[in-house]
Structures are given as structure tokens and as C-alpha cells.
């Protein structure tokens, strides 16, 4: 069948993008998006630029956006990515969150730099073989290896970073690929830098910058599920009594505490407890003043005397207690995540 393929073109970093449409004869059930790009490049327009190497979901080099979603061109069958079967069209664009060099080729420098920020290697010290152990291998049991299997599958294709909402708005956020790798080394029983790592990742540019939009899990072509790896790092941070409490942690704990007490969040207390650390952080409290003034002017200030406890507070309290008692403190972050979702939903 004939497919209409609209491709975003850009001659150089400096030039403005344009769109060019090609008509390609293809079998949507057997041809991949990469086959379509080859048909265009080989038969119609040799100037079209894109990356590819293995053509077999191994090298990670052919990531791009197809009909608005990032993924590997060599993995996606055309029939899977049609807007609908009645509209056999493809819109092919470069990955997001990275500058375009030419057409579908992006500059991955930032992606690699961000990866380097998590120190993505099992620590050098732990790799020193003592004289006594000389000649031995670093053996892992199957169970130890399984812990890091999902994260170790990453082929560094960039799809998750392309579609990451946090990376789109926070230039310093390291991205899902880097945090999946961070978990991979943290979960490795041979690594001896656990304390350094967990301290470093406990930061808004690392795990707490993630907005939990789920895009990375959705687009990852090899099941790394970066959001799940980020959640695993957060769990370890929240369970570590030796880490100084960050604002992000306080945010989570406070949310659970307030919802447990009143059934939903009393916003007049929230900022004071989280940013002001319950009057212990005066600088933090002062930083709330401009926001407070704007809220008063717009009539949005949540005054304590206007707050009413939820009628279902007893039920909510017992639900939270049941979760906390069943699994202990480690489930608190999950509870707070659910509350976050419920309260966001209304
Ligand atoms: S879930 Fe977090 S890391 Fe993943 S894409 Fe969304 S914001 Fe980025
Ligand atoms: S986590 Fe998945 S989507 Fe992200 S770089 Fe690795 S393989 Fe690609
Ligand atoms: S060409 Fe290697 S993953 Fe697509």
C-alpha cells in the first residue's frame, strides 16, 4: 500500500526546521519505520539524514519520534504506529530534549554528560583484587544478578530522555536513562559506594526531579522501566535514617502525615512544614512570602480557619495505618505517591 510519510527536515543546527512529505510503497505489517526511511533515502532523497547501525534493536542508535512518541525505528512496524488504519500516515521527527544536528540526527552530548553525573561504574576501589584473591573472579549469584537485570538491559538509545517531561523543563535534571543506570550500579553487590551514591541522588536534579509522568516507562524499547528504577532509589533514600531529610523527603512525609490527620491536605500547614521545616528553616519560610502575597492578592490563600477535615478521615487514617503496619515504613513512599495521585486528581 501507499503510505504518506511526513519527515521533519533541518539542514544544520542553525537552520529552521521544515516538513517534507514523501509517498512510499510499503507493507505495513512487515516493514519497519527504518525500512521506510531507507526507501526514502535510497530511492527518493539521498540527502535525508538519520542514524542507524544494527537494524536489530541492539545498538540503540535509531531512536526518533514517530507519530509523536519516541522509539527505535528498527523496532516499530509501520502498522503499529499508524495514527489509525484509515489514515496510513507517519510523522517522523528527531528525538526531543536534544539539539538537532541534521534532520533526524541529534547531538547526544548532554545525554552522555548527564549519564556521567551518576558515576555509572561499579566503584574502582571495589574492583581492586587483593593479593590473596588474585586470580579469582568477582562472582555473583543468580539472585544478585537478577536484582540489576532490568536496568542492565538499557541500550542507551535516548528514547526516554527524548520524551521526559522533567528534562523538558529542568535543564539540570539528569534524566531517566542516567537514573536507571544509577540504580544499576547501586543494586550491584560489588559496588562499595552505596552511601556516596544515595547521598548524591537524594537531590532535585536526580531522583526528586522526576515528575512521575510515566513517559519513560512507556517508550523504553527494552523494558528498563526507568520510572520503576527511580522509585527503587527513592525507597532506599526514604528508608535511610542517616540521610539528612531533604525538602523532597519532607514533602512526602508531610503529605502522608497531613492526609492521615485530616483526610486531605491542609494547605495552610503544608508550605510551613515542608519549606519552612516547621519554623526551623527561617530562610525557607521567608522564601514563601512572595508566593503568600500573590495568593492573598488573588484570593487563593488557604486560611487555617477555612479548612475542614474530611468526613472520611477515620477510614483514610485506617487505610494508611494498615499500609504502614503491613509493610512497615518502607511503604510510606508508595502511600504518599498514591495520595499524590489521588489529590492531584481532585
Ligand atoms: S517518569 Fe520521571 S524520569 Fe520518567 S519521563 Fe517522566 S519525569 Fe522523566
Ligand atoms: S532506559 Fe530504555 S529508553 Fe532509556 S536509554 Fe535506556 S533503553 Fe533507551
Ligand atoms: S539500528 Fe540499532 S537499535 Fe535500531
Short mmCIF file of C-alpha atoms and ligand atoms in Angstrom, two decimals:
data_model
loop_
_atom_site.label_atom_id
_atom_site.label_comp_id
_atom_site.label_asym_id
_atom_site.label_seq_id
_atom_site.Cartn_x
_atom_site.Cartn_y
_atom_site.Cartn_z
CA UNK A 1 0.00 0.00 0.00
CA UNK A 2 0.99 3.65 -0.39
CA UNK A 3 1.92 5.46 2.81
CA UNK A 4 2.28 9.17 3.26
CA UNK A 5 5.41 9.95 5.28
CA UNK A 6 5.99 13.43 6.66
CA UNK A 7 9.57 13.98 7.84
CA UNK A 8 10.98 16.89 9.77
CA UNK A 9 13.99 18.23 7.92
CA UNK A 10 16.67 20.57 9.19
CA UNK A 11 19.78 21.31 7.16
CA UNK A 12 22.01 22.30 10.10
CA UNK A 13 21.94 23.31 13.77
CA UNK A 14 21.37 26.91 12.82
CA UNK A 15 18.63 26.46 10.21
CA UNK A 16 14.90 26.37 10.87
CA UNK A 17 13.03 23.06 10.57
CA UNK A 18 10.66 22.34 7.70
CA UNK A 19 8.48 19.33 6.89
CA UNK A 20 8.74 17.28 3.72
CA UNK A 21 6.21 14.67 2.63
CA UNK A 22 7.09 11.51 0.70
CA UNK A 23 4.86 8.78 -0.69
CA UNK A 24 6.28 5.31 -0.11
CA UNK A 25 5.09 1.88 -1.24
CA UNK A 26 5.30 -0.45 1.76
CA UNK A 27 3.80 -3.42 3.54
CA UNK A 28 2.84 -2.03 6.97
CA UNK A 29 2.84 -5.48 8.56
CA UNK A 30 6.39 -6.39 7.60
CA UNK A 31 8.18 -3.07 7.02
CA UNK A 32 9.63 -1.18 9.95
CA UNK A 33 9.86 2.60 10.15
CA UNK A 34 13.57 2.21 9.44
CA UNK A 35 12.72 0.33 6.19
CA UNK A 36 10.60 3.32 5.18
CA UNK A 37 13.46 5.74 5.85
CA UNK A 38 15.78 3.55 3.77
CA UNK A 39 13.27 3.51 0.92
CA UNK A 40 13.21 7.29 1.01
CA UNK A 41 16.98 7.67 1.30
CA UNK A 42 17.89 5.05 -1.31
CA UNK A 43 15.14 5.67 -3.88
CA UNK A 44 13.96 9.25 -3.50
CA UNK A 45 16.16 11.56 -1.48
CA UNK A 46 19.75 10.72 -0.59
CA UNK A 47 20.09 13.89 1.47
CA UNK A 48 17.85 12.62 4.29
CA UNK A 49 19.93 12.23 7.47
CA UNK A 50 19.26 9.66 10.22
CA UNK A 51 21.28 7.30 12.41
CA UNK A 52 21.15 3.54 12.38
CA UNK A 53 23.53 0.68 12.77
CA UNK A 54 22.44 -2.81 13.88
CA UNK A 55 18.87 -2.69 12.49
CA UNK A 56 18.02 -5.19 15.22
CA UNK A 57 17.19 -3.38 18.50
CA UNK A 58 20.71 -3.75 19.83
CA UNK A 59 22.77 -0.62 19.22
CA UNK A 60 20.18 2.00 20.24
CA UNK A 61 21.21 4.43 17.51
CA UNK A 62 17.95 4.73 15.53
CA UNK A 63 15.79 6.41 18.18
CA UNK A 64 13.44 9.10 16.88
CA UNK A 65 9.87 10.27 17.32
CA UNK A 66 7.23 8.56 15.23
CA UNK A 67 3.72 9.97 15.37
CA UNK A 68 4.68 11.92 18.48
CA UNK A 69 6.30 9.16 20.52
CA UNK A 70 9.98 8.23 20.79
CA UNK A 71 11.19 4.73 19.97
CA UNK A 72 13.50 2.69 17.80
CA UNK A 73 12.79 2.96 14.07
CA UNK A 74 14.12 -0.56 13.52
CA UNK A 75 11.73 -2.00 16.12
CA UNK A 76 8.48 -0.32 15.17
CA UNK A 77 6.40 -1.94 12.47
CA UNK A 78 4.64 0.65 10.35
CA UNK A 79 1.24 -0.87 11.18
CA UNK A 80 1.94 -0.39 14.91
CA UNK A 81 2.50 3.32 14.63
CA UNK A 82 -0.13 4.48 12.16
CA UNK A 83 -2.28 7.25 13.56
CA UNK A 84 -5.12 4.90 12.55
CA UNK A 85 -5.55 2.22 9.92
CA UNK A 86 -7.80 4.60 7.94
CA UNK A 87 -5.05 7.21 7.94
CA UNK A 88 -1.85 5.43 6.83
CA UNK A 89 0.43 8.34 7.63
CA UNK A 90 3.68 8.61 9.50
CA UNK A 91 5.09 11.73 11.08
CA UNK A 92 8.80 11.22 11.72
CA UNK A 93 10.75 13.70 13.83
CA UNK A 94 14.03 13.78 15.73
CA UNK A 95 14.18 12.97 19.45
CA UNK A 96 13.12 15.75 21.79
CA UNK A 97 15.15 17.49 24.53
CA UNK A 98 18.33 17.36 22.43
CA UNK A 99 19.51 19.81 19.75
CA UNK A 100 19.25 18.75 16.11
CA UNK A 101 22.44 18.45 14.08
CA UNK A 102 20.73 17.48 10.82
CA UNK A 103 17.24 16.12 10.03
CA UNK A 104 16.70 13.18 12.42
CA UNK A 105 20.21 13.28 13.89
CA UNK A 106 20.52 14.88 17.31
CA UNK A 107 23.51 15.97 19.36
CA UNK A 108 23.70 13.46 22.25
CA UNK A 109 26.41 15.32 24.21
CA UNK A 110 24.11 16.34 27.04
CA UNK A 111 22.68 12.83 27.26
CA UNK A 112 26.19 11.40 27.81
CA UNK A 113 27.22 14.20 30.16
CA UNK A 114 24.17 13.53 32.31
CA UNK A 115 24.95 9.84 32.36
CA UNK A 116 28.45 10.63 33.62
CA UNK A 117 26.95 12.64 36.52
CA UNK A 118 25.67 9.49 38.23
CA UNK A 119 29.17 7.87 38.21
CA UNK A 120 27.88 4.95 36.16
CA UNK A 121 30.61 2.45 37.06
CA UNK A 122 30.97 -0.10 39.80
CA UNK A 123 33.48 1.64 42.07
CA UNK A 124 37.15 1.35 41.25
CA UNK A 125 38.10 0.51 44.83
CA UNK A 126 35.83 -2.49 44.89
CA UNK A 127 37.45 -3.70 41.70
CA UNK A 128 40.94 -3.89 43.27
CA UNK A 129 41.80 -7.54 43.62
CA UNK A 130 43.78 -8.25 46.76
CA UNK A 131 46.93 -10.33 46.53
CA UNK A 132 45.20 -13.08 48.38
CA UNK A 133 42.29 -13.15 45.99
CA UNK A 134 44.48 -12.65 42.94
CA UNK A 135 43.32 -14.77 40.06
CA UNK A 136 39.77 -15.02 41.37
CA UNK A 137 36.72 -13.62 39.68
CA UNK A 138 34.05 -11.32 41.11
CA UNK A 139 31.28 -13.87 41.21
CA UNK A 140 27.61 -13.01 41.66
CA UNK A 141 24.80 -15.37 42.47
CA UNK A 142 21.88 -15.50 40.01
CA UNK A 143 19.74 -13.73 42.63
CA UNK A 144 22.29 -10.90 42.95
CA UNK A 145 22.46 -10.54 39.18
CA UNK A 146 18.67 -10.59 38.80
CA UNK A 147 18.38 -7.51 41.00
CA UNK A 148 20.03 -5.38 38.35
CA UNK A 149 18.83 -7.18 35.24
CA UNK A 150 16.11 -4.75 34.14
CA UNK A 151 18.37 -1.71 34.45
CA UNK A 152 21.26 -3.54 32.81
CA UNK A 153 19.13 -4.03 29.68
CA UNK A 154 19.47 -0.34 28.80
CA UNK A 155 20.95 0.22 25.34
CA UNK A 156 21.28 3.99 25.87
CA UNK A 157 19.03 4.81 22.94
CA UNK A 158 17.78 8.10 24.39
CA UNK A 159 14.04 7.48 23.83
CA UNK A 160 13.23 8.03 27.50
CA UNK A 161 15.23 11.26 27.66
CA UNK A 162 13.54 12.47 24.47
CA UNK A 163 10.06 12.22 25.97
CA UNK A 164 10.90 13.11 29.59
CA UNK A 165 8.72 15.95 30.84
CA UNK A 166 11.10 16.77 33.70
CA UNK A 167 14.08 17.11 31.34
CA UNK A 168 11.98 19.40 29.14
CA UNK A 169 11.55 21.96 31.93
CA UNK A 170 14.57 21.40 34.18
CA UNK A 171 17.84 21.73 32.36
CA UNK A 172 19.71 20.22 35.31
CA UNK A 173 17.62 17.06 35.67
CA UNK A 174 19.90 14.16 34.73
CA UNK A 175 17.16 12.15 33.04
CA UNK A 176 15.65 8.66 33.27
CA UNK A 177 18.48 6.89 31.45
CA UNK A 178 21.03 8.21 33.96
CA UNK A 179 18.86 7.27 36.94
CA UNK A 180 18.22 3.78 35.57
CA UNK A 181 21.99 3.40 35.36
CA UNK A 182 22.34 4.85 38.86
CA UNK A 183 20.09 2.10 40.15
CA UNK A 184 22.01 -0.49 38.16
CA UNK A 185 25.27 0.33 39.98
CA UNK A 186 23.58 0.85 43.34
CA UNK A 187 21.98 -2.60 43.09
CA UNK A 188 25.30 -4.23 42.25
CA UNK A 189 26.53 -6.09 45.32
CA UNK A 190 30.15 -5.49 44.25
CA UNK A 191 29.87 -1.71 44.48
CA UNK A 192 31.15 -0.18 47.71
CA UNK A 193 29.98 3.42 47.26
CA UNK A 194 26.40 2.99 48.38
CA UNK A 195 26.47 5.84 50.91
CA UNK A 196 28.05 8.34 48.47
CA UNK A 197 25.60 7.39 45.77
CA UNK A 198 22.45 7.56 47.80
CA UNK A 199 23.54 10.92 49.22
CA UNK A 200 24.19 12.28 45.74
CA UNK A 201 20.98 11.00 44.17
CA UNK A 202 18.89 12.47 47.02
CA UNK A 203 18.56 15.73 45.12
CA UNK A 204 16.10 17.60 42.86
CA UNK A 205 18.48 17.24 39.90
CA UNK A 206 18.47 13.49 40.43
CA UNK A 207 15.56 11.35 41.69
CA UNK A 208 13.43 14.15 43.14
CA UNK A 209 13.33 15.99 39.81
CA UNK A 210 11.20 13.25 38.24
CA UNK A 211 7.55 14.28 37.86
CA UNK A 212 6.37 10.66 37.54
CA UNK A 213 4.80 11.31 34.16
CA UNK A 214 5.41 7.66 33.16
CA UNK A 215 6.63 8.54 29.65
CA UNK A 216 9.99 6.82 30.12
CA UNK A 217 8.34 3.54 31.07
CA UNK A 218 6.02 3.84 28.11
CA UNK A 219 8.64 4.46 25.43
CA UNK A 220 11.58 2.34 26.61
CA UNK A 221 12.04 -0.31 23.90
CA UNK A 222 13.73 -2.90 26.09
CA UNK A 223 11.77 -2.90 29.35
CA UNK A 224 14.17 -0.99 31.58
CA UNK A 225 11.19 0.84 33.09
CA UNK A 226 13.26 3.78 34.31
CA UNK A 227 10.48 5.19 36.48
CA UNK A 228 10.42 1.94 38.46
CA UNK A 229 14.18 2.15 38.93
CA UNK A 230 13.82 5.76 40.13
CA UNK A 231 11.16 4.64 42.59
CA UNK A 232 13.51 1.96 43.90
CA UNK A 233 16.22 4.57 44.58
CA UNK A 234 13.63 6.78 46.31
CA UNK A 235 12.56 3.87 48.51
CA UNK A 236 16.14 3.36 49.65
CA UNK A 237 16.53 7.06 50.36
CA UNK A 238 13.30 7.22 52.35
CA UNK A 239 14.30 4.21 54.43
CA UNK A 240 17.77 5.51 55.25
CA UNK A 241 17.69 7.06 58.74
CA UNK A 242 21.20 8.50 58.34
CA UNK A 243 20.44 10.78 55.41
CA UNK A 244 19.61 14.41 56.21
CA UNK A 245 15.97 14.97 55.34
CA UNK A 246 15.68 16.85 52.06
CA UNK A 247 12.72 19.04 51.12
CA UNK A 248 11.58 16.33 48.73
CA UNK A 249 11.54 13.74 51.51
CA UNK A 250 9.80 16.14 53.86
CA UNK A 251 7.24 16.77 51.11
CA UNK A 252 6.40 13.07 51.02
CA UNK A 253 6.37 12.54 54.78
CA UNK A 254 4.27 15.66 55.34
CA UNK A 255 1.76 14.63 52.74
CA UNK A 256 1.18 11.30 54.47
CA UNK A 257 1.09 12.94 57.91
CA UNK A 258 -1.47 15.61 56.91
CA UNK A 259 -3.73 13.27 54.97
CA UNK A 260 -3.66 10.81 57.87
CA UNK A 261 -4.59 13.58 60.31
CA UNK A 262 -7.32 15.33 58.32
CA UNK A 263 -8.28 13.16 55.37
CA UNK A 264 -6.78 15.60 52.89
CA UNK A 265 -4.12 18.25 52.82
CA UNK A 266 -4.45 21.40 54.93
CA UNK A 267 -2.53 23.70 52.59
CA UNK A 268 -2.06 26.36 55.27
CA UNK A 269 0.26 23.90 57.05
CA UNK A 270 1.87 22.31 54.04
CA UNK A 271 4.31 25.07 52.99
CA UNK A 272 5.25 25.84 56.60
CA UNK A 273 6.05 22.20 57.34
CA UNK A 274 7.79 21.40 54.06
CA UNK A 275 9.62 24.58 53.00
CA UNK A 276 9.82 26.14 56.46
CA UNK A 277 10.65 22.79 58.15
CA UNK A 278 8.05 23.58 60.87
CA UNK A 279 9.61 27.01 61.65
CA UNK A 280 13.13 25.57 61.87
CA UNK A 281 14.15 26.96 58.46
CA UNK A 282 13.54 30.69 58.64
CA UNK A 283 15.16 31.31 55.25
CA UNK A 284 12.80 28.76 53.74
CA UNK A 285 9.84 30.41 55.42
CA UNK A 286 10.91 33.83 54.13
CA UNK A 287 11.08 32.40 50.61
CA UNK A 288 7.31 31.72 50.87
CA UNK A 289 6.44 35.38 51.47
CA UNK A 290 6.23 36.48 47.78
CA UNK A 291 4.06 33.47 46.97
CA UNK A 292 1.89 34.16 50.04
CA UNK A 293 1.37 37.77 48.98
CA UNK A 294 0.41 36.75 45.47
CA UNK A 295 -2.06 34.21 46.89
CA UNK A 296 -3.64 36.84 49.13
CA UNK A 297 -3.98 39.25 46.19
CA UNK A 298 -5.61 36.58 44.04
CA UNK A 299 -7.88 35.42 46.88
CA UNK A 300 -6.26 31.98 46.92
CA UNK A 301 -4.71 31.98 50.39
CA UNK A 302 -5.71 28.79 52.24
CA UNK A 303 -6.55 30.30 55.69
CA UNK A 304 -6.48 27.72 58.52
CA UNK A 305 -9.93 28.71 59.82
CA UNK A 306 -11.46 27.84 56.42
CA UNK A 307 -10.06 24.32 56.43
CA UNK A 308 -12.46 21.47 57.20
CA UNK A 309 -11.42 17.91 57.93
CA UNK A 310 -12.65 15.27 55.50
CA UNK A 311 -15.69 13.31 56.63
CA UNK A 312 -13.87 10.13 55.65
CA UNK A 313 -10.85 10.86 57.84
CA UNK A 314 -11.25 7.75 60.02
CA UNK A 315 -11.37 5.49 57.00
CA UNK A 316 -8.37 7.20 55.40
CA UNK A 317 -6.41 7.02 58.64
CA UNK A 318 -7.07 3.31 59.00
CA UNK A 319 -6.10 2.71 55.36
CA UNK A 320 -2.78 4.48 55.83
CA UNK A 321 -2.15 2.68 59.11
CA UNK A 322 -2.96 -0.66 57.51
CA UNK A 323 -0.39 0.00 54.80
CA UNK A 324 2.21 1.23 57.30
CA UNK A 325 1.66 -1.69 59.65
CA UNK A 326 1.64 -4.32 56.97
CA UNK A 327 4.84 -3.49 55.24
CA UNK A 328 6.44 -1.09 57.69
CA UNK A 329 7.93 2.26 56.91
CA UNK A 330 9.25 1.25 53.53
CA UNK A 331 5.77 1.54 52.04
CA UNK A 332 5.29 5.11 53.15
CA UNK A 333 6.62 6.47 49.92
CA UNK A 334 4.19 4.32 47.96
CA UNK A 335 1.32 5.58 50.07
CA UNK A 336 2.42 9.15 49.52
CA UNK A 337 2.66 8.53 45.78
CA UNK A 338 -0.91 7.24 45.71
CA UNK A 339 -2.07 10.17 47.79
CA UNK A 340 -0.22 12.47 45.42
CA UNK A 341 -2.13 10.97 42.53
CA UNK A 342 -5.49 10.99 44.31
CA UNK A 343 -5.09 14.59 45.49
CA UNK A 344 -3.85 15.68 42.04
CA UNK A 345 -6.95 14.09 40.56
CA UNK A 346 -9.18 16.25 42.65
S1 LIG B 1 8.59 9.47 34.85
FE1 LIG B 1 10.15 10.94 35.53
S2 LIG B 1 12.04 10.35 34.54
FE2 LIG B 1 10.38 9.26 33.51
S3 LIG B 1 9.88 10.55 31.76
FE3 LIG B 1 8.52 11.20 33.42
S4 LIG B 1 9.57 12.83 34.51
FE4 LIG B 1 11.09 11.82 33.18
S1 LIG B 2 16.23 3.36 29.66
FE1 LIG B 2 15.28 2.48 27.84
S2 LIG B 2 14.63 4.26 26.66
FE2 LIG B 2 16.09 5.00 28.18
S3 LIG B 2 18.04 4.98 27.15
FE3 LIG B 2 17.86 3.01 28.19
S4 LIG B 2 16.98 1.66 26.67
FE4 LIG B 2 16.66 3.70 25.91
S1 LIG B 3 19.54 0.35 14.29
FE1 LIG B 3 20.35 -0.46 16.15
S2 LIG B 3 18.71 -0.27 17.51
FE2 LIG B 3 17.85 0.37 15.64
#
